[in-house]
Amino acid sequence: MLPFFSESFGNPHSLNHSYGWAAEAAVSQARQELAAAIGADPTEIIFTSGATEANNLAIKGVAEAYLAQGNHIITVQTEHNAVLAPCRYLETLGFRVTYLPVGSNGLLDIAQLAAAFCDQTILVSVMAANNEIGVLQPLAQIGQLCCDRKVIFHSDAAQALGHIPLNVQTLGLDLLSITAHKLYGPKGIGALYVRRRQGPRVQLAPQIHGGPQERGLRAGTLNVPLIVGFGEAVGLAMAEQVEEAQRLGTLRDHLWQRLCDLPGIHLNGDLTQRLPHNLSVSFEGVEGNILLSRLRATVALSSGSACSSADPAPSHVLKAIGHRDKLARATLRFGLGRGTTAEEIERAAQAVIKAVKS
Ligand SMILES: *Cc1c(COP(=O)(O)O)cnc(C)c1O
């Protein structure tokens, strides 16, 4: 990223001189890297400031562009706020939104989804992997339902990219939101995949108006250093994906084995349909705040989402899988990563066992 802050500071949209060409070439390489990672064409990648903006462009952009066809959107109660809030906003404009429930394993019921479609349905938005409990929704089945009904299918894959295989063709996706900082890339850069090559083109109403950048869907000069970092991060994550998923899955399973005998423990979310590097557990009869404060010195843990850690209300995801407020608060969400070692897992397990028992 560094050269693109200094020596190579050209504007990728200035194509009359070599400074611009160098920047444009770097952006183009990153675009190819991203497209290759999800089975897309580089022309289908629209850079945004992150997954939040990509979700807003996808959901509000479809709602506005397809208003003549219908005003009904289907999503899920356990989505990230970056999906739920645009949907709630659209409700204030007269759109109807179905928020599907999930089972106690965190997964939606395909039959319930199928029954939710009506002739006004224009969009289905279901996340690939949940950011709190790590469960993987059945995207291929959802994609098939949407394809049969000619309804646009969007997925927020902020948590999935680089961690599990993701292919927009085989999953039947029309729109896919991704972000760099969930796979060790820089914060403040993301992208929206917008189908235009195979199958029907997706129309979107831009949410930021200005110049013609990004095919007119996202005006503004591209952030070249962050885009270069995004491309590099995706390349690295893809190269290591299979091996790293195996390594982290084994460590995560070991952590669960160490904790599963604790009294009153609940595993949140399906154990097989989940991200390899996520473990979420709740403890019956334990005060959540006290548990977290006793662990703080040893383990960097959170109970829910970073985006709501200032919010005293218990997690909407944990409530959707049936937890009462107190149990939702007594939740630990472990995120394993590239630097996590077996020795650290053992230390974390010992600290949690000691804190829960005390
Ligand atoms: C982190 C995250 C987001 C927000 O992404 P930003 O790039 O920070 O805007 C959206 N959805 C999910 C599922 C996330 O995990």
mmCIF file of C-alpha atoms and ligand atoms in Angstrom:
data_model
loop_
_atom_site.group_PDB
_atom_site.id
_atom_site.type_symbol
_atom_site.label_atom_id
_atom_site.label_comp_id
_atom_site.label_asym_id
_atom_site.label_seq_id
_atom_site.Cartn_x
_atom_site.Cartn_y
_atom_site.Cartn_z
ATOM 1 C CA MET A 1 0.000 0.000 0.000
ATOM 2 C CA LEU A 2 2.789 2.419 0.900
ATOM 3 C CA PRO A 3 3.966 3.490 -2.599
ATOM 4 C CA PHE A 4 0.406 4.525 -3.435
ATOM 5 C CA PHE A 5 0.464 7.097 -0.625
ATOM 6 C CA SER A 6 3.648 8.715 -1.965
ATOM 7 C CA GLU A 7 5.608 8.015 -5.188
ATOM 8 C CA SER A 8 2.612 6.575 -7.003
ATOM 9 C CA PHE A 9 -0.083 9.019 -5.986
ATOM 10 C CA GLY A 10 -1.811 9.313 -9.365
ATOM 11 C CA ASN A 11 -5.563 9.430 -9.765
ATOM 12 C CA PRO A 12 -6.767 6.185 -11.383
ATOM 13 C CA HIS A 13 -9.390 8.176 -13.284
ATOM 14 C CA SER A 14 -6.768 10.499 -14.889
ATOM 15 C CA LEU A 15 -5.920 8.531 -17.964
ATOM 16 C CA ASN A 16 -4.016 11.244 -19.842
ATOM 17 C CA HIS A 17 -0.691 10.610 -18.093
ATOM 18 C CA SER A 18 1.485 7.859 -16.651
ATOM 19 C CA TYR A 19 0.739 8.701 -13.003
ATOM 20 C CA GLY A 20 -2.899 7.934 -13.655
ATOM 21 C CA TRP A 21 -2.046 4.777 -15.612
ATOM 22 C CA ALA A 22 0.050 3.359 -12.763
ATOM 23 C CA ALA A 23 -2.756 3.929 -10.273
ATOM 24 C CA GLU A 24 -5.316 2.519 -12.685
ATOM 25 C CA ALA A 25 -3.173 -0.592 -13.227
ATOM 26 C CA ALA A 26 -2.951 -1.182 -9.475
ATOM 27 C CA VAL A 27 -6.722 -0.804 -9.052
ATOM 28 C CA SER A 28 -7.304 -3.112 -11.981
ATOM 29 C CA GLN A 29 -5.075 -5.790 -10.459
ATOM 30 C CA ALA A 30 -6.948 -5.619 -7.153
ATOM 31 C CA ARG A 31 -10.277 -5.787 -8.984
ATOM 32 C CA GLN A 32 -9.115 -8.969 -10.732
ATOM 33 C CA GLU A 33 -7.974 -10.469 -7.445
ATOM 34 C CA LEU A 34 -11.395 -9.854 -5.869
ATOM 35 C CA ALA A 35 -13.308 -11.092 -8.895
ATOM 36 C CA ALA A 36 -11.255 -14.295 -9.039
ATOM 37 C CA ALA A 37 -11.899 -14.956 -5.332
ATOM 38 C CA ILE A 38 -15.683 -15.049 -5.820
ATOM 39 C CA GLY A 39 -15.989 -16.397 -9.371
ATOM 40 C CA ALA A 40 -16.986 -13.035 -10.853
ATOM 41 C CA ASP A 41 -15.816 -10.861 -13.737
ATOM 42 C CA PRO A 42 -13.719 -7.774 -12.820
ATOM 43 C CA THR A 43 -16.352 -5.500 -14.412
ATOM 44 C CA GLU A 44 -18.837 -6.751 -11.813
ATOM 45 C CA ILE A 45 -16.873 -5.354 -8.833
ATOM 46 C CA ILE A 46 -17.940 -1.944 -7.470
ATOM 47 C CA PHE A 47 -15.594 -0.563 -4.808
ATOM 48 C CA THR A 48 -17.229 0.962 -1.716
ATOM 49 C CA SER A 49 -16.059 2.118 1.711
ATOM 50 C CA GLY A 50 -16.902 -1.264 3.256
ATOM 51 C CA ALA A 51 -19.641 -3.833 3.672
ATOM 52 C CA THR A 52 -21.998 -1.295 5.282
ATOM 53 C CA GLU A 53 -21.981 0.862 2.172
ATOM 54 C CA ALA A 54 -22.147 -2.197 -0.104
ATOM 55 C CA ASN A 55 -25.256 -3.415 1.767
ATOM 56 C CA ASN A 56 -26.855 0.030 1.534
ATOM 57 C CA LEU A 57 -26.155 0.214 -2.202
ATOM 58 C CA ALA A 58 -27.506 -3.300 -2.755
ATOM 59 C CA ILE A 59 -30.686 -3.005 -0.688
ATOM 60 C CA LYS A 60 -31.687 0.607 -1.266
ATOM 61 C CA GLY A 61 -30.363 0.457 -4.831
ATOM 62 C CA VAL A 62 -32.593 -2.528 -5.715
ATOM 63 C CA ALA A 63 -35.589 -1.103 -3.853
ATOM 64 C CA GLU A 64 -35.423 2.122 -5.839
ATOM 65 C CA ALA A 65 -34.663 0.503 -9.206
ATOM 66 C CA TYR A 66 -37.388 -2.176 -8.999
ATOM 67 C CA LEU A 67 -40.154 -0.191 -7.309
ATOM 68 C CA ALA A 68 -42.356 -0.563 -10.401
ATOM 69 C CA GLN A 69 -42.189 -4.381 -10.028
ATOM 70 C CA GLY A 70 -42.893 -4.635 -6.312
ATOM 71 C CA ASN A 71 -42.226 -3.351 -2.827
ATOM 72 C CA HIS A 72 -41.547 -6.480 -0.774
ATOM 73 C CA ILE A 73 -38.166 -7.541 0.633
ATOM 74 C CA ILE A 74 -37.284 -10.729 2.539
ATOM 75 C CA THR A 75 -34.420 -10.852 5.035
ATOM 76 C CA VAL A 76 -33.599 -12.585 8.337
ATOM 77 C CA GLN A 77 -33.811 -11.480 11.983
ATOM 78 C CA THR A 78 -30.147 -12.358 12.618
ATOM 79 C CA GLU A 79 -28.685 -10.119 9.900
ATOM 80 C CA HIS A 80 -26.063 -7.491 10.708
ATOM 81 C CA ASN A 81 -27.398 -4.001 11.434
ATOM 82 C CA ALA A 82 -25.904 -2.914 8.097
ATOM 83 C CA VAL A 83 -28.709 -4.952 6.486
ATOM 84 C CA LEU A 84 -31.455 -4.504 9.083
ATOM 85 C CA ALA A 85 -31.164 -0.716 9.283
ATOM 86 C CA PRO A 86 -31.484 -0.075 5.515
ATOM 87 C CA CYS A 87 -34.504 -2.438 5.539
ATOM 88 C CA ARG A 88 -36.116 -0.550 8.429
ATOM 89 C CA TYR A 89 -35.434 2.709 6.625
ATOM 90 C CA LEU A 90 -37.164 1.364 3.508
ATOM 91 C CA GLU A 91 -40.179 0.456 5.655
ATOM 92 C CA THR A 92 -40.539 4.143 6.522
ATOM 93 C CA LEU A 93 -40.798 4.798 2.756
ATOM 94 C CA GLY A 94 -43.606 2.271 2.342
ATOM 95 C CA PHE A 95 -41.699 -0.915 1.480
ATOM 96 C CA ARG A 96 -42.767 -4.144 3.211
ATOM 97 C CA VAL A 97 -40.050 -6.273 4.806
ATOM 98 C CA THR A 98 -40.355 -9.858 6.068
ATOM 99 C CA TYR A 99 -37.792 -10.628 8.787
ATOM 100 C CA LEU A 100 -37.630 -14.435 8.833
ATOM 101 C CA PRO A 101 -36.999 -16.146 12.181
ATOM 102 C CA VAL A 102 -34.232 -18.731 12.635
ATOM 103 C CA GLY A 103 -34.167 -22.036 14.498
ATOM 104 C CA SER A 104 -32.270 -22.530 17.767
ATOM 105 C CA ASN A 105 -29.260 -23.523 15.588
ATOM 106 C CA GLY A 106 -29.316 -20.070 13.955
ATOM 107 C CA LEU A 107 -30.312 -21.347 10.504
ATOM 108 C CA LEU A 108 -33.331 -20.222 8.531
ATOM 109 C CA ASP A 109 -35.933 -22.738 7.390
ATOM 110 C CA ILE A 110 -36.003 -23.048 3.578
ATOM 111 C CA ALA A 111 -39.719 -23.957 3.567
ATOM 112 C CA GLN A 112 -40.478 -20.833 5.594
ATOM 113 C CA LEU A 113 -38.479 -18.749 3.117
ATOM 114 C CA ALA A 114 -40.299 -20.323 0.172
ATOM 115 C CA ALA A 115 -43.640 -19.464 1.801
ATOM 116 C CA ALA A 116 -42.620 -15.827 2.348
ATOM 117 C CA PHE A 117 -42.397 -14.943 -1.367
ATOM 118 C CA CYS A 118 -45.275 -13.015 -2.913
ATOM 119 C CA ASP A 119 -45.763 -11.434 -6.330
ATOM 120 C CA GLN A 120 -44.435 -8.154 -4.911
ATOM 121 C CA THR A 121 -41.100 -9.657 -3.762
ATOM 122 C CA ILE A 122 -38.136 -7.963 -5.429
ATOM 123 C CA LEU A 123 -35.213 -8.874 -3.161
ATOM 124 C CA VAL A 124 -33.990 -11.551 -0.753
ATOM 125 C CA SER A 125 -31.034 -10.618 1.462
ATOM 126 C CA VAL A 126 -29.462 -13.376 3.569
ATOM 127 C CA MET A 127 -25.972 -13.202 5.075
ATOM 128 C CA ALA A 128 -23.382 -15.854 4.208
ATOM 129 C CA ALA A 129 -21.922 -16.190 7.724
ATOM 130 C CA ASN A 130 -23.210 -14.666 10.931
ATOM 131 C CA ASN A 131 -20.825 -12.271 12.640
ATOM 132 C CA GLU A 132 -21.791 -13.302 16.181
ATOM 133 C CA ILE A 133 -22.508 -17.024 16.106
ATOM 134 C CA GLY A 134 -20.686 -17.939 12.874
ATOM 135 C CA VAL A 135 -23.469 -20.018 11.283
ATOM 136 C CA LEU A 136 -23.502 -20.425 7.504
ATOM 137 C CA GLN A 137 -26.891 -19.976 5.861
ATOM 138 C CA PRO A 138 -27.770 -22.374 2.984
ATOM 139 C CA LEU A 139 -26.962 -19.904 0.199
ATOM 140 C CA ALA A 140 -27.109 -22.395 -2.707
ATOM 141 C CA GLN A 141 -30.658 -23.460 -1.781
ATOM 142 C CA ILE A 142 -31.739 -19.847 -1.318
ATOM 143 C CA GLY A 143 -30.143 -18.935 -4.643
ATOM 144 C CA GLN A 144 -32.136 -21.682 -6.384
ATOM 145 C CA LEU A 145 -35.423 -20.442 -4.865
ATOM 146 C CA CYS A 146 -34.663 -16.873 -5.951
ATOM 147 C CA CYS A 147 -33.645 -17.964 -9.438
ATOM 148 C CA ASP A 148 -36.881 -19.983 -9.887
ATOM 149 C CA ARG A 149 -38.935 -16.954 -8.831
ATOM 150 C CA LYS A 150 -36.797 -14.385 -10.686
ATOM 151 C CA VAL A 151 -36.132 -12.484 -7.463
ATOM 152 C CA ILE A 152 -32.791 -10.754 -6.846
ATOM 153 C CA PHE A 153 -30.569 -12.495 -4.283
ATOM 154 C CA HIS A 154 -28.140 -10.458 -2.174
ATOM 155 C CA SER A 155 -25.793 -11.743 0.499
ATOM 156 C CA ASP A 156 -23.665 -9.931 3.059
ATOM 157 C CA ALA A 157 -20.470 -12.005 2.959
ATOM 158 C CA ALA A 158 -18.323 -9.734 5.140
ATOM 159 C CA GLN A 159 -17.522 -12.649 7.459
ATOM 160 C CA ALA A 160 -17.175 -15.323 4.794
ATOM 161 C CA LEU A 161 -14.765 -13.943 2.173
ATOM 162 C CA GLY A 162 -11.353 -15.584 2.450
ATOM 163 C CA HIS A 163 -12.525 -17.895 5.240
ATOM 164 C CA ILE A 164 -14.792 -20.312 3.334
ATOM 165 C CA PRO A 165 -15.241 -20.966 -0.414
ATOM 166 C CA LEU A 166 -17.597 -18.457 -2.039
ATOM 167 C CA ASN A 167 -18.700 -18.536 -5.678
ATOM 168 C CA VAL A 168 -21.378 -16.202 -7.016
ATOM 169 C CA GLN A 169 -22.175 -18.535 -9.951
ATOM 170 C CA THR A 170 -22.716 -21.764 -8.022
ATOM 171 C CA LEU A 171 -24.569 -19.947 -5.227
ATOM 172 C CA GLY A 172 -26.855 -18.088 -7.642
ATOM 173 C CA LEU A 173 -25.973 -14.684 -6.210
ATOM 174 C CA ASP A 174 -26.870 -11.414 -7.933
ATOM 175 C CA LEU A 175 -25.271 -9.118 -5.337
ATOM 176 C CA LEU A 176 -22.562 -9.839 -2.771
ATOM 177 C CA SER A 177 -21.132 -7.459 -0.144
ATOM 178 C CA ILE A 178 -17.524 -7.885 0.959
ATOM 179 C CA THR A 179 -15.049 -5.929 3.090
ATOM 180 C CA ALA A 180 -11.277 -5.945 3.546
ATOM 181 C CA HIS A 181 -10.863 -5.643 7.300
ATOM 182 C CA LYS A 182 -12.420 -9.030 8.142
ATOM 183 C CA LEU A 183 -9.532 -10.741 6.340
ATOM 184 C CA TYR A 184 -6.608 -8.625 7.555
ATOM 185 C CA GLY A 185 -6.988 -5.927 4.913
ATOM 186 C CA PRO A 186 -7.327 -2.212 5.696
ATOM 187 C CA LYS A 187 -10.443 -0.718 7.278
ATOM 188 C CA GLY A 188 -12.644 1.543 5.173
ATOM 189 C CA ILE A 189 -12.625 -0.388 1.903
ATOM 190 C CA GLY A 190 -15.059 -2.968 0.570
ATOM 191 C CA ALA A 191 -16.935 -3.878 -2.574
ATOM 192 C CA LEU A 192 -20.268 -4.939 -3.994
ATOM 193 C CA TYR A 193 -20.418 -7.637 -6.644
ATOM 194 C CA VAL A 194 -23.178 -6.721 -9.125
ATOM 195 C CA ARG A 195 -24.199 -9.390 -11.667
ATOM 196 C CA ARG A 196 -23.999 -8.267 -15.287
ATOM 197 C CA ARG A 197 -22.292 -11.082 -17.259
ATOM 198 C CA GLN A 198 -24.196 -14.366 -16.880
ATOM 199 C CA GLY A 199 -27.948 -14.257 -16.466
ATOM 200 C CA PRO A 200 -30.050 -11.127 -16.137
ATOM 201 C CA ARG A 201 -28.251 -7.877 -15.370
ATOM 202 C CA VAL A 202 -29.059 -6.381 -12.004
ATOM 203 C CA GLN A 203 -30.213 -2.769 -12.080
ATOM 204 C CA LEU A 204 -29.232 -0.554 -9.173
ATOM 205 C CA ALA A 205 -30.055 3.033 -8.315
ATOM 206 C CA PRO A 206 -26.802 4.707 -7.171
ATOM 207 C CA GLN A 207 -26.836 5.932 -3.584
ATOM 208 C CA ILE A 208 -23.941 8.379 -4.021
ATOM 209 C CA HIS A 209 -24.321 10.737 -6.960
ATOM 210 C CA GLY A 210 -21.471 12.505 -8.714
ATOM 211 C CA GLY A 211 -18.950 11.467 -11.348
ATOM 212 C CA PRO A 212 -19.144 8.387 -13.580
ATOM 213 C CA GLN A 213 -16.751 6.221 -11.517
ATOM 214 C CA GLU A 214 -17.569 2.539 -10.909
ATOM 215 C CA ARG A 215 -19.962 2.379 -13.867
ATOM 216 C CA GLY A 216 -21.968 5.248 -12.431
ATOM 217 C CA LEU A 217 -22.956 3.188 -9.396
ATOM 218 C CA ARG A 218 -20.587 4.788 -6.888
ATOM 219 C CA ALA A 219 -19.322 8.277 -7.619
ATOM 220 C CA GLY A 220 -16.049 9.575 -6.163
ATOM 221 C CA THR A 221 -12.309 9.102 -6.635
ATOM 222 C CA LEU A 222 -11.171 5.615 -5.721
ATOM 223 C CA ASN A 223 -9.011 5.136 -2.631
ATOM 224 C CA VAL A 224 -6.032 3.532 -4.382
ATOM 225 C CA PRO A 225 -3.873 2.541 -1.353
ATOM 226 C CA LEU A 226 -6.794 0.847 0.409
ATOM 227 C CA ILE A 227 -7.879 -0.913 -2.785
ATOM 228 C CA VAL A 228 -4.336 -2.226 -3.295
ATOM 229 C CA GLY A 229 -4.345 -3.499 0.305
ATOM 230 C CA PHE A 230 -7.744 -5.130 -0.198
ATOM 231 C CA GLY A 231 -6.536 -6.976 -3.303
ATOM 232 C CA GLU A 232 -3.363 -8.142 -1.577
ATOM 233 C CA ALA A 233 -5.267 -9.303 1.529
ATOM 234 C CA VAL A 234 -7.717 -11.276 -0.592
ATOM 235 C CA GLY A 235 -4.868 -12.887 -2.557
ATOM 236 C CA LEU A 236 -3.125 -13.979 0.645
ATOM 237 C CA ALA A 237 -6.319 -15.242 2.267
ATOM 238 C CA MET A 238 -7.278 -17.249 -0.821
ATOM 239 C CA ALA A 239 -3.828 -18.836 -1.031
ATOM 240 C CA GLU A 240 -4.077 -20.004 2.594
ATOM 241 C CA GLN A 241 -7.821 -20.556 2.808
ATOM 242 C CA VAL A 242 -8.107 -24.356 2.796
ATOM 243 C CA GLU A 243 -5.146 -24.969 5.067
ATOM 244 C CA GLU A 244 -5.985 -22.158 7.464
ATOM 245 C CA ALA A 245 -9.639 -23.229 7.753
ATOM 246 C CA GLN A 246 -8.451 -26.709 8.684
ATOM 247 C CA ARG A 247 -5.949 -25.411 11.245
ATOM 248 C CA LEU A 248 -8.398 -23.018 12.902
ATOM 249 C CA GLY A 249 -11.245 -25.535 12.810
ATOM 250 C CA THR A 250 -9.100 -28.010 14.711
ATOM 251 C CA LEU A 251 -8.102 -25.388 17.285
ATOM 252 C CA ARG A 252 -11.716 -24.239 17.653
ATOM 253 C CA ASP A 253 -12.956 -27.816 18.145
ATOM 254 C CA HIS A 254 -10.280 -28.312 20.779
ATOM 255 C CA LEU A 255 -11.389 -25.148 22.582
ATOM 256 C CA TRP A 256 -14.980 -26.425 22.578
ATOM 257 C CA GLN A 257 -13.832 -29.820 23.917
ATOM 258 C CA ARG A 258 -12.092 -28.057 26.794
ATOM 259 C CA LEU A 259 -15.182 -25.978 27.670
ATOM 260 C CA CYS A 260 -18.113 -28.270 26.904
ATOM 261 C CA ASP A 261 -18.282 -29.875 30.371
ATOM 262 C CA LEU A 262 -18.717 -26.557 32.179
ATOM 263 C CA PRO A 263 -22.044 -26.386 34.015
ATOM 264 C CA GLY A 264 -24.839 -24.570 32.146
ATOM 265 C CA ILE A 265 -22.839 -24.062 28.949
ATOM 266 C CA HIS A 266 -24.665 -23.604 25.604
ATOM 267 C CA LEU A 267 -23.016 -23.746 22.189
ATOM 268 C CA ASN A 268 -24.588 -21.016 20.066
ATOM 269 C CA GLY A 269 -25.333 -21.925 16.461
ATOM 270 C CA ASP A 270 -24.956 -25.093 14.470
ATOM 271 C CA LEU A 271 -21.598 -26.801 15.078
ATOM 272 C CA THR A 272 -21.101 -28.106 11.537
ATOM 273 C CA GLN A 273 -22.658 -25.307 9.437
ATOM 274 C CA ARG A 274 -20.365 -22.632 10.801
ATOM 275 C CA LEU A 275 -17.184 -20.658 10.223
ATOM 276 C CA PRO A 276 -14.074 -22.606 11.247
ATOM 277 C CA HIS A 277 -12.669 -19.754 13.337
ATOM 278 C CA ASN A 278 -15.734 -18.857 15.405
ATOM 279 C CA LEU A 279 -16.990 -20.254 18.712
ATOM 280 C CA SER A 280 -19.864 -18.664 20.608
ATOM 281 C CA VAL A 281 -20.942 -20.010 23.997
ATOM 282 C CA SER A 282 -23.378 -18.839 26.683
ATOM 283 C CA PHE A 283 -23.483 -19.754 30.356
ATOM 284 C CA GLU A 284 -26.653 -20.332 32.354
ATOM 285 C CA GLY A 285 -26.546 -18.744 35.829
ATOM 286 C CA VAL A 286 -23.539 -16.527 35.133
ATOM 287 C CA GLU A 287 -23.481 -12.723 35.176
ATOM 288 C CA GLY A 288 -22.176 -11.689 31.748
ATOM 289 C CA ASN A 289 -20.480 -8.448 32.780
ATOM 290 C CA ILE A 290 -18.604 -10.104 35.636
ATOM 291 C CA LEU A 291 -17.487 -12.983 33.423
ATOM 292 C CA LEU A 292 -16.106 -10.645 30.755
ATOM 293 C CA SER A 293 -14.410 -8.397 33.299
ATOM 294 C CA ARG A 294 -12.654 -11.392 34.922
ATOM 295 C CA LEU A 295 -11.351 -12.551 31.563
ATOM 296 C CA ARG A 296 -10.354 -9.152 30.220
ATOM 297 C CA ALA A 297 -6.738 -9.320 31.416
ATOM 298 C CA THR A 298 -6.085 -12.709 29.777
ATOM 299 C CA VAL A 299 -8.329 -13.000 26.723
ATOM 300 C CA ALA A 300 -9.441 -10.343 24.219
ATOM 301 C CA LEU A 301 -13.100 -11.369 24.025
ATOM 302 C CA SER A 302 -16.439 -9.847 23.243
ATOM 303 C CA SER A 303 -19.966 -11.039 23.842
ATOM 304 C CA GLY A 304 -21.599 -9.841 20.652
ATOM 305 C CA SER A 305 -20.833 -7.557 17.748
ATOM 306 C CA ALA A 306 -18.214 -4.788 17.764
ATOM 307 C CA CYS A 307 -20.780 -2.560 16.079
ATOM 308 C CA SER A 308 -23.063 -2.777 19.112
ATOM 309 C CA SER A 309 -20.598 -3.097 22.005
ATOM 310 C CA ALA A 310 -21.577 0.386 23.235
ATOM 311 C CA ASP A 311 -25.203 -0.742 23.215
ATOM 312 C CA PRO A 312 -26.405 -2.163 26.558
ATOM 313 C CA ALA A 313 -29.274 -4.071 24.897
ATOM 314 C CA PRO A 314 -28.644 -7.823 24.566
ATOM 315 C CA SER A 315 -27.771 -9.131 21.095
ATOM 316 C CA HIS A 316 -30.663 -9.425 18.626
ATOM 317 C CA VAL A 317 -28.937 -12.506 17.176
ATOM 318 C CA LEU A 318 -28.861 -14.361 20.494
ATOM 319 C CA LYS A 319 -32.464 -13.380 21.192
ATOM 320 C CA ALA A 320 -33.455 -14.711 17.755
ATOM 321 C CA ILE A 321 -32.016 -18.155 18.624
ATOM 322 C CA GLY A 322 -34.189 -18.148 21.756
ATOM 323 C CA HIS A 323 -31.918 -16.804 24.507
ATOM 324 C CA ARG A 324 -33.455 -14.707 27.269
ATOM 325 C CA ASP A 325 -31.717 -11.381 28.009
ATOM 326 C CA LYS A 326 -29.643 -12.719 30.898
ATOM 327 C CA LEU A 327 -28.312 -15.729 28.959
ATOM 328 C CA ALA A 328 -27.643 -13.531 25.914
ATOM 329 C CA ARG A 329 -25.520 -11.265 28.107
ATOM 330 C CA ALA A 330 -23.572 -14.230 29.527
ATOM 331 C CA THR A 331 -22.086 -14.986 26.121
ATOM 332 C CA LEU A 332 -18.494 -15.251 24.963
ATOM 333 C CA ARG A 333 -17.649 -14.989 21.284
ATOM 334 C CA PHE A 334 -14.214 -16.410 20.455
ATOM 335 C CA GLY A 335 -12.618 -15.318 17.202
ATOM 336 C CA LEU A 336 -9.569 -17.338 16.191
ATOM 337 C CA GLY A 337 -7.203 -15.917 13.615
ATOM 338 C CA ARG A 338 -3.977 -16.109 11.694
ATOM 339 C CA GLY A 339 -1.903 -15.514 14.819
ATOM 340 C CA THR A 340 -3.751 -17.924 17.126
ATOM 341 C CA THR A 341 -1.687 -20.820 18.472
ATOM 342 C CA ALA A 342 -2.550 -24.048 20.300
ATOM 343 C CA GLU A 343 -0.795 -22.703 23.370
ATOM 344 C CA GLU A 344 -3.040 -19.622 23.367
ATOM 345 C CA ILE A 345 -6.147 -21.786 23.036
ATOM 346 C CA GLU A 346 -5.088 -23.713 26.124
ATOM 347 C CA ARG A 347 -4.460 -20.498 28.066
ATOM 348 C CA ALA A 348 -7.831 -19.102 27.024
ATOM 349 C CA ALA A 349 -9.592 -22.345 27.968
ATOM 350 C CA GLN A 350 -8.000 -22.379 31.419
ATOM 351 C CA ALA A 351 -8.916 -18.745 32.030
ATOM 352 C CA VAL A 352 -12.545 -19.294 30.987
ATOM 353 C CA ILE A 353 -12.914 -22.461 33.080
ATOM 354 C CA LYS A 354 -11.527 -20.676 36.129
ATOM 355 C CA ALA A 355 -13.728 -17.586 35.641
ATOM 356 C CA VAL A 356 -16.942 -19.572 35.081
ATOM 357 C CA LYS A 357 -16.306 -21.834 38.076
ATOM 358 C CA SER A 358 -15.588 -18.847 40.329
HETATM 359 C C1 LIG B 1 -18.233 -6.202 9.793
HETATM 360 C C2 LIG B 1 -19.507 -6.517 9.134
HETATM 361 C C3 LIG B 1 -20.211 -5.547 8.406
HETATM 362 C C4 LIG B 1 -19.737 -4.123 8.303
HETATM 363 O O1 LIG B 1 -18.632 -4.032 7.472
HETATM 364 P P1 LIG B 1 -17.822 -2.636 7.356
HETATM 365 O O2 LIG B 1 -16.839 -2.909 6.271
HETATM 366 O O3 LIG B 1 -17.215 -2.424 8.694
HETATM 367 O O4 LIG B 1 -18.802 -1.583 6.984
HETATM 368 C C5 LIG B 1 -21.381 -5.914 7.776
HETATM 369 N N1 LIG B 1 -21.858 -7.160 7.870
HETATM 370 C C6 LIG B 1 -21.228 -8.119 8.571
HETATM 371 C C7 LIG B 1 -21.796 -9.493 8.614
HETATM 372 C C8 LIG B 1 -20.039 -7.827 9.224
HETATM 373 O O5 LIG B 1 -19.422 -8.783 9.923
#
